[in-house]
Coordinates of C-alpha atoms and ligand atoms in Angstrom, one line a residue:
M1 CA 6.2 38.1 8.9
F2 CA 2.8 36.8 8.4
N3 CA -0.6 37.8 9.7
L4 CA -2.4 36.6 12.7
T5 CA -6.0 35.2 12.1
E6 CA -8.5 36.6 14.5
I7 CA -8.7 33.6 16.4
D8 CA -4.9 33.4 16.7
K9 CA -5.1 36.8 18.4
K10 CA -7.9 36.0 20.6
I11 CA -6.0 32.8 21.8
F12 CA -2.8 34.6 22.3
N13 CA -4.6 37.6 24.4
F14 CA -6.4 34.9 26.5
L15 CA -3.1 33.2 27.3
L16 CA -1.5 37.0 28.3
D17 CA -4.6 37.6 30.5
V18 CA -4.1 34.3 32.4
K19 CA -0.3 35.1 32.9
K20 CA -1.2 38.7 34.1
Y21 CA -4.0 37.4 36.5
F22 CA -1.7 35.0 38.3
N23 CA 1.4 37.1 38.0
L24 CA 3.4 34.2 36.3
N25 CA 7.1 34.2 35.4
V26 CA 6.4 32.5 32.1
E27 CA 7.0 33.4 28.4
F28 CA 4.8 31.8 25.4
R29 CA 6.2 30.7 22.1
V30 CA 4.5 29.0 19.5
S31 CA 6.7 26.3 18.1
G32 CA 7.1 23.7 15.2
G33 CA 5.1 23.5 12.1
W34 CA 2.7 26.5 12.7
I35 CA 5.3 29.1 12.0
R36 CA 6.9 27.2 9.2
D37 CA 3.3 26.9 7.4
K38 CA 2.6 30.6 8.2
L39 CA 5.7 31.8 6.5
L40 CA 5.0 29.6 3.6
G41 CA 1.4 30.9 3.4
L42 CA -0.1 27.6 4.4
P43 CA -3.0 27.3 6.7
N44 CA -2.3 25.7 10.1
D45 CA -4.3 25.8 13.2
D46 CA -2.2 23.2 15.1
I47 CA -0.8 25.7 17.8
D48 CA 1.9 24.1 19.9
I49 CA 3.1 26.4 22.9
A50 CA 6.3 26.1 24.4
L51 CA 6.5 27.5 27.7
S52 CA 9.5 28.9 29.6
N53 CA 10.0 27.8 33.5
M54 CA 6.8 26.0 33.6
T55 CA 5.3 22.5 32.6
G56 CA 2.3 22.2 30.4
T57 CA 0.3 20.5 33.0
D58 CA 1.0 23.4 35.5
F59 CA 0.0 26.0 33.1
V60 CA -3.1 24.1 32.1
N61 CA -4.0 24.0 35.8
Y62 CA -3.8 27.8 35.8
I63 CA -6.2 28.4 33.0
K64 CA -8.5 25.9 34.9
K65 CA -8.5 28.3 37.9
Y66 CA -8.7 31.3 36.0
P67 CA -12.2 33.0 36.6
N68 CA -12.9 34.7 33.2
K69 CA -12.8 31.4 31.3
N70 CA -16.5 30.7 30.6
G71 CA -17.3 30.3 27.1
I72 CA -13.5 30.3 26.2
I73 CA -11.9 26.9 27.1
G74 CA -13.0 23.5 26.3
K75 CA -12.1 20.1 27.6
D76 CA -8.6 19.4 28.8
Y77 CA -6.4 16.4 28.3
Q78 CA -2.8 15.0 29.1
V79 CA -0.9 14.5 26.1
A80 CA 0.7 11.0 26.0
L81 CA 4.5 11.0 25.1
N82 CA 7.0 8.5 24.7
A83 CA 8.9 10.0 27.7
E84 CA 5.9 10.5 30.0
K85 CA 7.9 9.4 32.8
S86 CA 9.9 12.2 32.8
K87 CA 8.6 15.3 34.8
H88 CA 9.9 17.8 32.7
L89 CA 8.0 16.6 29.7
E90 CA 4.5 17.1 31.3
T91 CA 2.6 18.0 28.1
A92 CA -1.1 19.1 28.3
G93 CA -3.7 20.3 25.9
I94 CA -6.8 22.1 26.3
D95 CA -9.4 23.7 23.7
I96 CA -9.3 27.6 23.6
F97 CA -11.9 29.1 21.4
G98 CA -12.5 25.8 19.8
L99 CA -8.9 25.1 18.8
K100 CA -6.8 22.3 20.5
I101 CA -3.7 24.0 22.0
E102 CA -0.9 22.1 23.5
F103 CA 1.6 23.2 26.2
V104 CA 5.0 21.9 26.9
N105 CA 8.0 23.3 28.6
L106 CA 11.2 24.6 26.6
R107 CA 13.5 21.4 26.7
S108 CA 17.0 20.5 26.7
E109 CA 17.4 16.7 25.9
T110 CA 20.0 14.2 26.0
Y111 CA 19.4 10.9 24.5
G112 CA 20.9 7.5 25.4
D113 CA 20.4 4.2 23.7
S114 CA 16.5 4.5 23.5
R115 CA 14.5 7.2 21.8
I116 CA 13.4 8.2 25.4
P117 CA 15.4 11.2 26.3
T118 CA 16.7 12.5 29.8
V119 CA 15.0 15.8 29.5
E120 CA 15.8 19.2 31.5
M121 CA 14.0 22.5 31.5
G122 CA 15.7 24.3 28.6
T123 CA 16.1 27.6 26.9
P124 CA 14.7 28.7 23.5
E125 CA 17.9 28.0 22.0
T126 CA 18.4 24.4 23.5
D127 CA 15.0 23.7 22.4
A128 CA 15.6 24.9 18.9
F129 CA 18.6 22.8 18.5
R130 CA 17.1 19.5 19.7
R131 CA 14.4 19.7 16.9
D132 CA 14.3 17.8 13.6
L133 CA 14.8 20.6 11.0
T134 CA 15.7 23.9 11.0
V135 CA 12.5 25.0 9.2
N136 CA 10.5 23.3 12.2
A137 CA 12.7 24.9 15.0
L138 CA 11.4 28.5 14.7
F139 CA 9.7 30.2 17.6
Y140 CA 6.9 33.0 17.5
N141 CA 7.2 34.9 20.8
I142 CA 3.5 35.9 21.4
E143 CA 4.3 38.7 24.0
I144 CA 6.7 40.6 21.6
G145 CA 4.9 39.6 18.4
E146 CA 8.2 38.1 16.8
I147 CA 9.8 35.4 15.4
E148 CA 12.7 33.9 17.0
D149 CA 15.4 32.2 14.8
Y150 CA 18.4 30.2 16.5
V151 CA 19.1 27.9 13.8
G152 CA 19.0 29.6 10.5
G153 CA 15.4 28.3 9.8
I154 CA 14.2 31.3 7.8
S155 CA 17.1 31.6 5.5
D156 CA 16.5 27.8 5.0
L157 CA 13.0 28.6 4.2
K158 CA 13.6 31.2 1.8
N159 CA 16.2 28.9 0.1
K160 CA 13.9 25.9 0.3
I161 CA 16.6 23.9 1.8
L162 CA 15.6 21.0 4.6
R163 CA 18.7 21.1 7.0
T164 CA 18.8 19.5 10.6
P165 CA 19.9 22.1 13.2
M166 CA 22.9 20.0 14.6
D167 CA 24.9 17.7 12.6
P168 CA 22.5 15.2 11.1
L169 CA 24.0 12.2 12.6
K170 CA 23.4 13.5 15.9
T171 CA 19.8 14.9 15.0
F172 CA 19.1 11.4 13.6
N173 CA 20.6 9.1 16.3
D174 CA 18.6 11.2 18.9
D175 CA 15.4 10.1 17.1
P176 CA 16.0 8.1 13.8
L177 CA 12.3 8.5 13.0
R178 CA 13.3 12.1 11.9
M179 CA 14.7 10.5 8.7
L180 CA 11.6 9.4 7.5
R181 CA 10.0 13.1 8.6
V182 CA 12.6 14.7 6.6
L183 CA 11.3 12.5 3.5
R184 CA 7.6 13.2 4.1
F185 CA 8.5 17.1 4.3
Q186 CA 10.4 16.9 1.0
S187 CA 7.1 15.0 -0.5
K188 CA 5.0 17.7 1.1
F189 CA 7.2 20.7 -0.1
N190 CA 8.3 19.2 -3.1
D191 CA 10.3 22.0 -4.5
F192 CA 12.6 21.9 -1.3
I193 CA 15.8 20.1 -1.5
I194 CA 17.4 17.8 1.1
D195 CA 20.8 19.1 2.5
P196 CA 23.4 16.5 0.9
K197 CA 24.7 15.9 4.5
I198 CA 21.3 14.4 5.6
I199 CA 21.5 12.0 2.7
E200 CA 24.8 11.3 3.6
A201 CA 23.8 10.5 7.3
M202 CA 20.9 8.4 6.0
R203 CA 23.7 6.1 4.0
N204 CA 25.3 5.4 7.4
P205 CA 24.8 1.8 8.4
E206 CA 24.9 2.5 12.1
I207 CA 21.9 5.2 11.8
R208 CA 20.1 2.7 9.7
E209 CA 20.5 0.2 12.4
A210 CA 19.5 2.7 15.1
Y211 CA 16.4 3.0 13.0
K212 CA 15.7 -0.7 13.9
K213 CA 16.7 -0.5 17.4
K214 CA 14.9 2.7 18.5
V215 CA 12.0 3.2 16.5
S216 CA 9.0 1.1 17.3
T217 CA 7.5 -0.3 14.0
E218 CA 4.1 1.3 14.1
R219 CA 5.4 4.8 14.3
S220 CA 6.6 4.3 10.7
G221 CA 3.0 3.9 9.4
P222 CA 1.9 7.5 9.8
E223 CA 4.7 8.8 8.4
I224 CA 4.7 6.6 5.4
I225 CA 1.1 7.6 4.5
K226 CA 2.1 11.3 5.0
M227 CA 5.1 10.8 2.6
M228 CA 2.9 8.8 0.0
S229 CA 0.2 11.4 0.1
G230 CA 2.3 14.5 -0.3
K231 CA 2.5 16.5 -3.5
D232 CA 5.2 14.6 -5.2
P233 CA 6.5 11.4 -3.2
S234 CA 8.7 10.1 -6.1
K235 CA 11.9 12.2 -5.2
S236 CA 11.4 11.1 -1.4
L237 CA 11.0 7.5 -2.3
E238 CA 14.2 7.6 -4.4
I239 CA 16.0 8.5 -1.4
L240 CA 14.6 5.9 0.7
F241 CA 15.6 3.4 -2.0
D242 CA 19.0 4.7 -2.8
T243 CA 20.2 5.0 0.7
D244 CA 18.8 1.6 1.5
L245 CA 16.8 3.2 4.4
Y246 CA 13.9 1.3 3.1
L247 CA 15.2 -2.1 4.4
S248 CA 15.2 -0.7 8.0
V249 CA 11.7 0.9 7.7
F250 CA 10.1 -2.0 6.2
Q251 CA 12.1 -4.5 8.3
I252 CA 13.2 -6.6 5.2
N253 CA 15.7 -9.2 5.8
K254 CA 18.7 -9.0 3.5
E255 CA 18.8 -12.7 3.3
D256 CA 15.5 -13.0 1.7
I257 CA 15.9 -10.6 -1.2
H258 CA 18.3 -10.5 -4.2
E259 CA 21.6 -9.0 -3.4
D260 CA 20.8 -5.8 -5.4
G261 CA 17.7 -5.6 -3.6
I262 CA 15.7 -2.7 -5.2
K263 CA 18.5 -2.0 -7.4
L264 CA 17.9 -5.2 -9.2
D265 CA 19.0 -5.0 -13.0
Q266 CA 15.7 -6.5 -14.4
K267 CA 16.9 -7.9 -17.3
T268 CA 14.0 -8.0 -19.5
K269 CA 12.8 -6.7 -22.9
Y270 CA 9.9 -5.2 -21.1
H271 CA 11.7 -2.8 -19.1
K272 CA 14.3 0.1 -19.6
Y273 CA 15.0 0.8 -16.1
N274 CA 16.2 -1.3 -13.0
L275 CA 13.5 -1.9 -10.5
M276 CA 14.4 1.1 -8.4
T277 CA 14.1 3.7 -11.2
H278 CA 11.2 1.7 -12.4
T279 CA 9.2 2.0 -9.3
V280 CA 10.0 5.5 -8.8
E281 CA 8.8 6.6 -12.2
V282 CA 5.4 4.7 -11.7
I283 CA 4.9 6.5 -8.5
K284 CA 5.6 9.9 -10.2
N285 CA 3.4 9.0 -13.2
L286 CA 0.6 7.4 -11.1
N287 CA 0.7 10.5 -8.5
N288 CA 0.4 12.9 -11.6
I289 CA -2.5 10.9 -13.3
M290 CA -4.3 10.8 -9.7
L291 CA -3.8 14.6 -9.5
S292 CA -5.0 15.5 -12.9
N293 CA -8.1 13.5 -12.5
N294 CA -8.8 15.3 -9.0
E295 CA -8.9 12.0 -7.3
D296 CA -9.5 12.0 -3.5
P297 CA -6.0 12.9 -1.8
K298 CA -6.3 9.8 0.6
M299 CA -7.0 7.5 -2.3
R300 CA -4.0 9.0 -4.0
G301 CA -1.7 8.2 -1.0
V302 CA -3.1 4.7 -0.8
M303 CA -2.5 4.1 -4.7
N304 CA 1.0 5.6 -4.2
I305 CA 1.6 3.1 -1.6
A306 CA 0.5 0.4 -3.7
A307 CA 2.7 1.4 -6.6
L308 CA 5.6 1.5 -4.2
F309 CA 5.3 -2.2 -3.4
H310 CA 3.8 -3.3 -6.8
D311 CA 7.0 -5.1 -8.0
F312 CA 8.7 -5.8 -4.5
G313 CA 8.0 -9.5 -5.2
K314 CA 10.6 -9.3 -8.2
M315 CA 13.6 -9.1 -5.3
K316 CA 12.3 -12.1 -3.3
K317 CA 14.9 -14.7 -3.7
G318 CA 13.7 -17.6 -6.1
V319 CA 11.2 -15.3 -8.1
Q320 CA 13.9 -14.3 -10.5
Q321 CA 14.1 -17.0 -13.3
P322 CA 16.4 -17.2 -16.2
H323 CA 14.0 -16.9 -19.3
P324 CA 14.1 -20.3 -21.0
K325 CA 14.1 -18.9 -24.5
N326 CA 15.7 -15.5 -24.3
E327 CA 19.3 -15.9 -23.3
G328 CA 20.5 -13.5 -20.6
Q329 CA 17.0 -12.5 -19.6
M330 CA 15.2 -13.0 -16.7
R331 CA 11.5 -13.5 -16.0
Y332 CA 9.1 -13.1 -12.9
I333 CA 6.3 -15.4 -12.9
G334 CA 4.1 -14.7 -10.3
H335 CA 5.8 -11.7 -9.0
E336 CA 2.5 -9.9 -8.0
I337 CA 1.6 -12.4 -5.7
E338 CA 4.8 -12.1 -4.0
S339 CA 4.6 -8.5 -3.9
A340 CA 1.0 -8.4 -2.4
K341 CA 2.2 -10.7 0.4
M342 CA 5.3 -8.5 1.3
A343 CA 3.3 -5.4 1.1
D344 CA 0.6 -6.9 3.4
N345 CA 3.1 -8.3 5.9
I346 CA 5.1 -4.8 6.0
L347 CA 1.9 -2.4 6.1
K348 CA 0.2 -4.8 8.8
S349 CA 3.5 -4.3 10.9
I350 CA 3.9 -0.6 10.5
G351 CA 0.2 -0.1 11.6
I352 CA -1.7 0.5 8.5
G353 CA -5.3 -0.4 8.6
E354 CA -7.0 -3.4 6.9
E355 CA -9.1 -1.3 4.7
D356 CA -6.3 0.5 3.2
R357 CA -4.2 -2.8 3.0
N358 CA -7.0 -4.6 1.2
I359 CA -7.2 -1.7 -1.4
V360 CA -3.3 -2.2 -1.9
N361 CA -3.7 -5.8 -1.9
K362 CA -6.1 -5.7 -4.7
V363 CA -4.1 -3.1 -6.8
I364 CA -0.8 -5.4 -6.4
L365 CA -2.6 -8.6 -7.2
Y366 CA -4.1 -7.4 -10.5
H367 CA -2.0 -4.8 -11.5
M368 CA -0.7 -7.0 -14.6
A369 CA -4.1 -7.5 -15.5
P370 CA -5.2 -4.3 -17.9
H371 CA -1.8 -5.3 -19.9
S372 CA -3.7 -7.7 -21.5
S373 CA -7.0 -6.3 -21.3
S374 CA -7.3 -5.9 -25.2
D375 CA -7.9 -9.6 -25.4
W376 CA -10.8 -9.3 -23.1
G377 CA -14.4 -10.1 -24.1
N378 CA -17.4 -9.0 -22.0
K379 CA -16.9 -12.0 -19.8
G380 CA -13.2 -11.0 -19.1
I381 CA -14.3 -7.6 -18.4
G382 CA -16.9 -8.8 -16.0
N383 CA -14.4 -11.1 -14.2
F384 CA -11.8 -8.4 -13.8
L385 CA -14.6 -6.1 -12.4
N386 CA -15.5 -9.1 -9.9
K387 CA -12.1 -9.9 -8.8
T388 CA -11.1 -6.2 -8.2
S389 CA -13.9 -5.2 -6.1
I390 CA -13.6 -5.6 -2.4
P391 CA -16.2 -7.7 -0.9
G392 CA -18.9 -5.7 1.2
K393 CA -17.1 -2.6 0.1
E394 CA -18.4 -2.6 -3.5
D395 CA -20.3 0.7 -2.9
K396 CA -17.6 2.5 -0.9
Y397 CA -14.8 1.9 -3.6
P398 CA -16.8 1.5 -6.8
N399 CA -13.9 2.9 -8.7
L400 CA -10.9 0.5 -8.0
W401 CA -10.9 -0.7 -11.3
K402 CA -10.2 2.6 -12.8
Y403 CA -7.2 3.1 -10.4
I404 CA -5.9 -0.3 -11.3
F405 CA -6.1 0.9 -15.1
Y406 CA -4.3 4.2 -13.9
H407 CA -1.6 2.1 -12.2
A408 CA -1.1 0.1 -15.5
Q409 CA -1.0 3.3 -17.6
A410 CA 1.7 4.6 -15.0
D411 CA 3.6 1.3 -15.2
N412 CA 3.5 1.2 -19.0
M413 CA 4.8 4.7 -19.0
A414 CA 7.7 3.7 -16.7
S415 CA 8.6 0.4 -18.5
Q416 CA 9.4 1.2 -22.1
P417 CA 8.5 4.9 -22.3
D418 CA 9.7 5.4 -25.8
N419 CA 7.2 2.7 -27.0
Y420 CA 4.4 3.8 -24.6
D421 CA 0.8 3.7 -26.5
D422 CA -1.2 6.3 -25.3
I423 CA -4.2 5.7 -27.7
K424 CA -4.4 1.9 -27.0
Q425 CA -4.2 2.5 -23.3
Q426 CA -7.1 4.8 -23.7
Q427 CA -9.2 2.4 -25.7
M428 CA -8.9 -0.3 -23.2
F429 CA -9.8 2.0 -20.4
N430 CA -12.9 3.0 -22.4
R431 CA -14.2 -0.4 -23.0
V432 CA -14.3 -1.3 -19.4
N433 CA -15.9 2.2 -18.7
D434 CA -18.4 1.4 -21.5
F435 CA -19.1 -1.7 -20.2
I436 CA -19.7 -0.5 -16.7
N437 CA -22.4 2.1 -18.0
K438 CA -24.5 -0.9 -19.3
P439 CA -27.4 -2.2 -17.1
S440 CA -25.5 -5.4 -16.7
G441 CA -22.3 -3.7 -15.9
K442 CA -23.4 -3.1 -12.3
F443 CA -24.5 -6.9 -11.9
R444 CA -21.7 -8.9 -11.6
G445 CA -22.9 -12.4 -10.8
S446 CA -25.0 -14.9 -12.8
V447 CA -28.9 -14.5 -12.4
L448 CA -28.9 -18.3 -12.2
D449 CA -27.3 -19.8 -9.1
G450 CA -25.8 -23.3 -8.3
N451 CA -29.4 -24.6 -7.1
D452 CA -31.1 -23.2 -10.3
L453 CA -28.7 -25.1 -12.5
M454 CA -28.9 -28.3 -10.6
Q455 CA -32.6 -28.4 -10.7
M456 CA -32.3 -27.6 -14.6
F457 CA -29.7 -30.4 -15.2
P458 CA -29.9 -33.1 -12.6
N459 CA -28.4 -35.7 -14.6
I460 CA -25.0 -33.7 -14.5
L461 CA -22.7 -34.2 -11.9
P462 CA -21.6 -30.8 -9.9
K463 CA -17.9 -32.6 -10.2
T464 CA -17.8 -31.7 -13.9
G465 CA -17.6 -28.3 -13.2
F466 CA -20.7 -27.6 -15.2
I467 CA -22.2 -25.1 -12.5
R468 CA -19.0 -22.7 -12.8
D469 CA -19.1 -23.1 -16.7
F470 CA -23.0 -22.5 -17.1
M471 CA -22.8 -19.6 -14.7
D472 CA -20.4 -18.1 -17.1
I473 CA -22.5 -18.7 -20.0
V474 CA -25.2 -16.9 -18.1
K475 CA -23.0 -13.9 -17.4
N476 CA -21.9 -13.6 -20.9
L477 CA -25.7 -13.9 -22.0
Q478 CA -26.0 -10.9 -19.4
Y479 CA -23.3 -9.0 -20.8
D480 CA -24.4 -9.3 -24.3
G481 CA -27.7 -8.0 -23.4
K482 CA -29.7 -11.3 -24.3
I483 CA -31.1 -10.8 -20.8
D484 CA -32.4 -7.5 -19.9
M485 CA -30.7 -6.5 -16.8
T486 CA -32.1 -3.1 -16.6
G487 CA -32.7 -2.3 -12.8
V488 CA -32.2 -5.7 -11.9
D489 CA -31.5 -6.0 -8.1
E490 CA -28.6 -8.6 -7.1
K491 CA -30.3 -9.6 -3.9
N492 CA -33.8 -9.9 -5.4
I493 CA -33.9 -11.3 -8.8
P494 CA -37.2 -11.6 -10.3
I495 CA -38.7 -14.7 -11.6
Q496 CA -39.3 -13.7 -15.0
I497 CA -35.6 -12.8 -15.5
K498 CA -34.6 -16.1 -14.3
E499 CA -36.9 -17.8 -16.7
Q500 CA -35.7 -15.7 -19.6
A501 CA -32.1 -16.8 -18.5
K502 CA -33.0 -20.3 -18.4
K503 CA -34.5 -20.3 -21.8
E504 CA -31.5 -18.6 -23.3
L505 CA -28.9 -20.9 -21.4
L506 CA -30.9 -23.9 -22.9
K507 CA -30.5 -22.8 -26.4
I508 CA -26.8 -22.5 -26.0
V509 CA -26.5 -25.9 -24.3
E510 CA -28.5 -27.5 -27.1
Q511 CA -26.8 -25.9 -29.9
N512 CA -23.5 -26.8 -28.5
D513 CA -24.5 -30.3 -27.2
L514 CA -23.1 -29.4 -24.0
L515 CA -25.4 -32.1 -22.1
E516 CA -23.9 -34.8 -23.8
K517 CA -20.3 -33.3 -23.4
Y518 CA -20.7 -33.1 -19.5
T519 CA -22.5 -36.3 -19.2
M520 CA -19.5 -38.0 -21.0
E521 CA -16.9 -36.2 -19.2
K522 CA -18.3 -37.6 -15.9
K523 CA -17.4 -40.8 -17.2
T524 CA -13.9 -40.2 -18.6
M525 CA -12.8 -37.3 -16.5
F526 CA -10.9 -39.8 -14.0
Q527 CA -9.4 -41.9 -16.7
N528 CA -8.2 -39.4 -19.4
W529 CA -7.5 -36.5 -17.8
Y530 CA -4.4 -37.2 -16.0
K531 CA -0.8 -36.5 -17.2
K532 CA 2.0 -38.1 -15.6
I533 CA 4.3 -36.3 -13.4
K534 CA 7.5 -37.2 -12.0
L535 CA 8.7 -35.4 -8.7
S536 CA 12.4 -34.9 -9.3
Q537 CA 13.3 -36.3 -5.6
K538 CA 10.9 -39.1 -5.6
E539 CA 8.6 -41.3 -7.5
D540 CA 6.2 -40.9 -10.3
I541 CA 2.9 -39.4 -9.5
V542 CA -0.3 -38.6 -11.6
F543 CA -2.1 -35.4 -11.6
G544 CA -4.9 -33.6 -13.4
P545 CA -4.6 -30.1 -14.3
S546 CA -7.6 -28.1 -13.4
K547 CA -7.3 -26.3 -17.0
Q548 CA -7.3 -29.2 -19.2
N549 CA -5.7 -27.3 -22.1
H550 CA -3.1 -25.9 -20.1
K551 CA 0.5 -26.2 -21.7
Y552 CA 2.8 -26.4 -18.7
Q553 CA 6.1 -24.6 -19.2
T554 CA 9.5 -25.0 -17.3
G555 CA 10.0 -22.5 -14.7
E556 CA 6.2 -22.3 -14.0
R557 CA 4.8 -22.5 -10.5
V558 CA 2.1 -24.8 -9.8
R559 CA 0.1 -25.6 -6.4
D560 CA -1.4 -28.5 -5.2
R561 CA -5.2 -28.5 -5.2
R562 CA -6.2 -31.9 -3.6
K563 CA -9.6 -31.7 -2.1
G564 CA -10.0 -28.6 -3.9
L565 CA -7.9 -26.5 -1.7
A566 CA -4.6 -24.9 -2.4
I567 CA -1.9 -25.4 0.2
P568 CA -0.7 -21.8 0.5
Q569 CA 2.9 -23.0 2.0
E570 CA 3.6 -25.3 -0.7
Y571 CA 4.3 -24.9 -4.5
G572 CA 5.9 -26.6 -7.1
I573 CA 8.4 -25.3 -9.8
I574 CA 8.1 -27.2 -13.4
E575 CA 11.5 -28.4 -14.1
K576 CA 11.0 -30.3 -17.2
V577 CA 8.3 -30.9 -19.8
D578 CA 8.6 -34.0 -22.0
G579 CA 5.3 -34.6 -23.7
D580 CA 2.7 -35.7 -21.0
N581 CA 5.7 -36.2 -18.3
I582 CA 6.5 -33.4 -16.0
T583 CA 9.1 -33.0 -13.7
I584 CA 8.5 -30.7 -10.8
K585 CA 10.4 -29.9 -7.7
W586 CA 8.3 -29.3 -4.7
Y587 CA 8.9 -26.8 -2.0
R588 CA 7.7 -25.7 1.1
K589 CA 7.7 -21.8 1.9
G590 CA 10.9 -20.8 4.0
K591 CA 12.8 -24.0 2.9
K592 CA 15.5 -23.9 0.4
D593 CA 15.4 -27.5 -0.6
P594 CA 12.9 -29.4 -2.2
I595 CA 10.6 -31.3 0.3
R596 CA 10.7 -35.0 -0.6
E597 CA 8.4 -36.7 1.5
K598 CA 5.3 -35.0 0.1
F599 CA 3.6 -37.7 -1.8
N600 CA 4.4 -41.1 -0.6
A601 CA 1.1 -43.1 -1.3
L602 CA 0.0 -43.4 -4.9
E603 CA -3.3 -42.6 -3.7
D604 CA -2.2 -39.3 -2.6
S605 CA -0.9 -38.6 -6.0
I606 CA -3.8 -39.5 -7.9
A607 CA -5.9 -37.0 -6.3
L608 CA -3.2 -34.2 -6.6
N609 CA -4.9 -31.7 -8.9
L610 CA -2.2 -29.2 -9.8
I611 CA -3.3 -25.4 -10.8
V612 CA -0.9 -22.9 -12.4
A613 CA -0.6 -20.7 -9.4
E614 CA 0.7 -17.4 -10.7
I615 CA -1.4 -16.7 -14.4
Ligands
LIG701 N1 9.6 17.4 16.3 C1 10.9 16.9 16.4 N2 11.2 15.5 16.2 C2 10.4 14.6 16.0 C3 8.9 15.0 16.1 C4 8.8 16.3 16.1 O1 11.9 17.5 16.4 N3 10.6 13.1 15.9 C5 9.4 18.8 16.6 C6 9.4 19.6 15.3 O2 10.0 20.7 15.7 C7 8.1 19.7 14.9 C8 7.3 19.7 16.1 O3 8.0 18.8 17.1 O4 7.9 20.8 14.0 C9 5.9 19.3 16.3 O5 5.9 17.8 15.7 P1 4.5 17.5 14.7 O6 3.4 18.2 15.1 O7 4.7 16.2 14.4 O8 5.1 18.2 13.3 P2 4.8 19.5 12.4 O9 6.1 20.1 12.2 O10 3.9 20.3 13.3 O11 4.2 19.0 11.1 P3 2.7 18.7 10.8 O12 2.1 19.1 11.7 O13 2.6 19.5 9.7 O14 2.7 17.2 10.3

């Protein structure tokens, strides 16, 4: 048994007083997770009371009529249920001694096609059997002070097993969300094992279909958050993937992904495992790293969610490309962009809020960046920090960069575990950390803005891109300590700092003849800057890459940047590179065939400015 707290005792005595005063024919049983947690020695003040012979609303009305209630009860409320139309499900809550206590009658339920059951008054036994897990189906009878166990919940708790009171097919068919609940309890109580019959039921395509049909999408979100914030979500996730239940929970259309789905054989020298094992291992590692650094549990959950989706894009049809040089191998250029998109759509549909989604998005988009961070100079580090901060939320989430590094570490450990280089990883992390601790580290922008630069160099056209390039030079000067950034406030930059920056910038411009270079480029850029491009389906067109020295390669994805704007629904895949002639197939999202009509007029084509989309 377990010990009641003082407050538990006071609440229970109060309920018995109300019963006595009105001479009610009612029994009180605490039900659900409260008993489970008490038996496990965990705190839980979420007291749900199951009533015999009476609805929750009726009993709360008695409490309100009880004369000696002053100073004991607070506000009362109706509890919204999916089955609220059913008279027998009237659940009501009221604050007693400061705790929210919920009351509902014992039930016996039959479910038809929807999640909404037909409900009748039940006995403790019928009520226990209609619950999700035996360990959640225990009662504490407050009058006799004893636990009542109709389903073997106590021995399952002792043996640490998660089991359904009835055949799991029946329990899950009644409410398929329970499959996700089982996984989240497994993640919370990570030393529990799941009854193999449960896993077998999850593999049943009809049950997975029932999930899609009966569970409204936004109910999955809170369960996913709880699951990913548990002590160790990796095992639950493995089951979610292995049983294919993830397809139903995340509403993934099988047509859109590789036939092996998450079990995709990655076929690359960078990965030892298939996609599923890799993802599970990343989560296991990341969760451990977050735990051992004592990171906020909520952030740990969000980071685990990012890890769950970080490579999802690799499954997407069209993202897997044969490696042009290494026979039999695949590559996944730009998979992080696809992963980020998939994650955002899925998370939105299951009701995850924008703030969490923004974090997930940043982590996924930049999860590859730290892998090449040994090549970064100060500017590279500054750019990384800029890109990985959330506009307007820089102060709330100053450590996103750090979490992305943790993710990269977890990712590396799960890619080629035998070659994992802990020291290199630590050195890269330290470089960014040192950078942040310098006075310039907090200041991410350039102290000179576009206006300053145009005033300084009235003869250079903005079209040459000099503003961006010169700002980069200024940022480097800041990072290198050539401009003293101590205490400089981004919103209010002192004149003398700007003057110092102008002086240093002019030195660099003169030393490198930049003035001449950019003025000349103005003349030549429209003549020499283009390469010939052939759309495989149509006529030749001409384009200018935004990165002049970029070497285009087959398989690479490119975007059209006419008028400076990338058109997100469209992209090209480079088919052939032959000197300056490049053949590209042009696609529109969601269409299998290349679109041909795209560039009819040569005029259109001339303005086409391709950027490499996924570098
Ligand atoms: N329950 C169920 N099926 C569901 C939801 C809930 O059988 N789909 C039952 C379980 O017996 C559960 C109880 O209702 O214990 C209360 O539900 P809830 O408060 O969601 O879960 P707890 O078990 O209390 O878990 P926790 O509060 O720790 O999340």
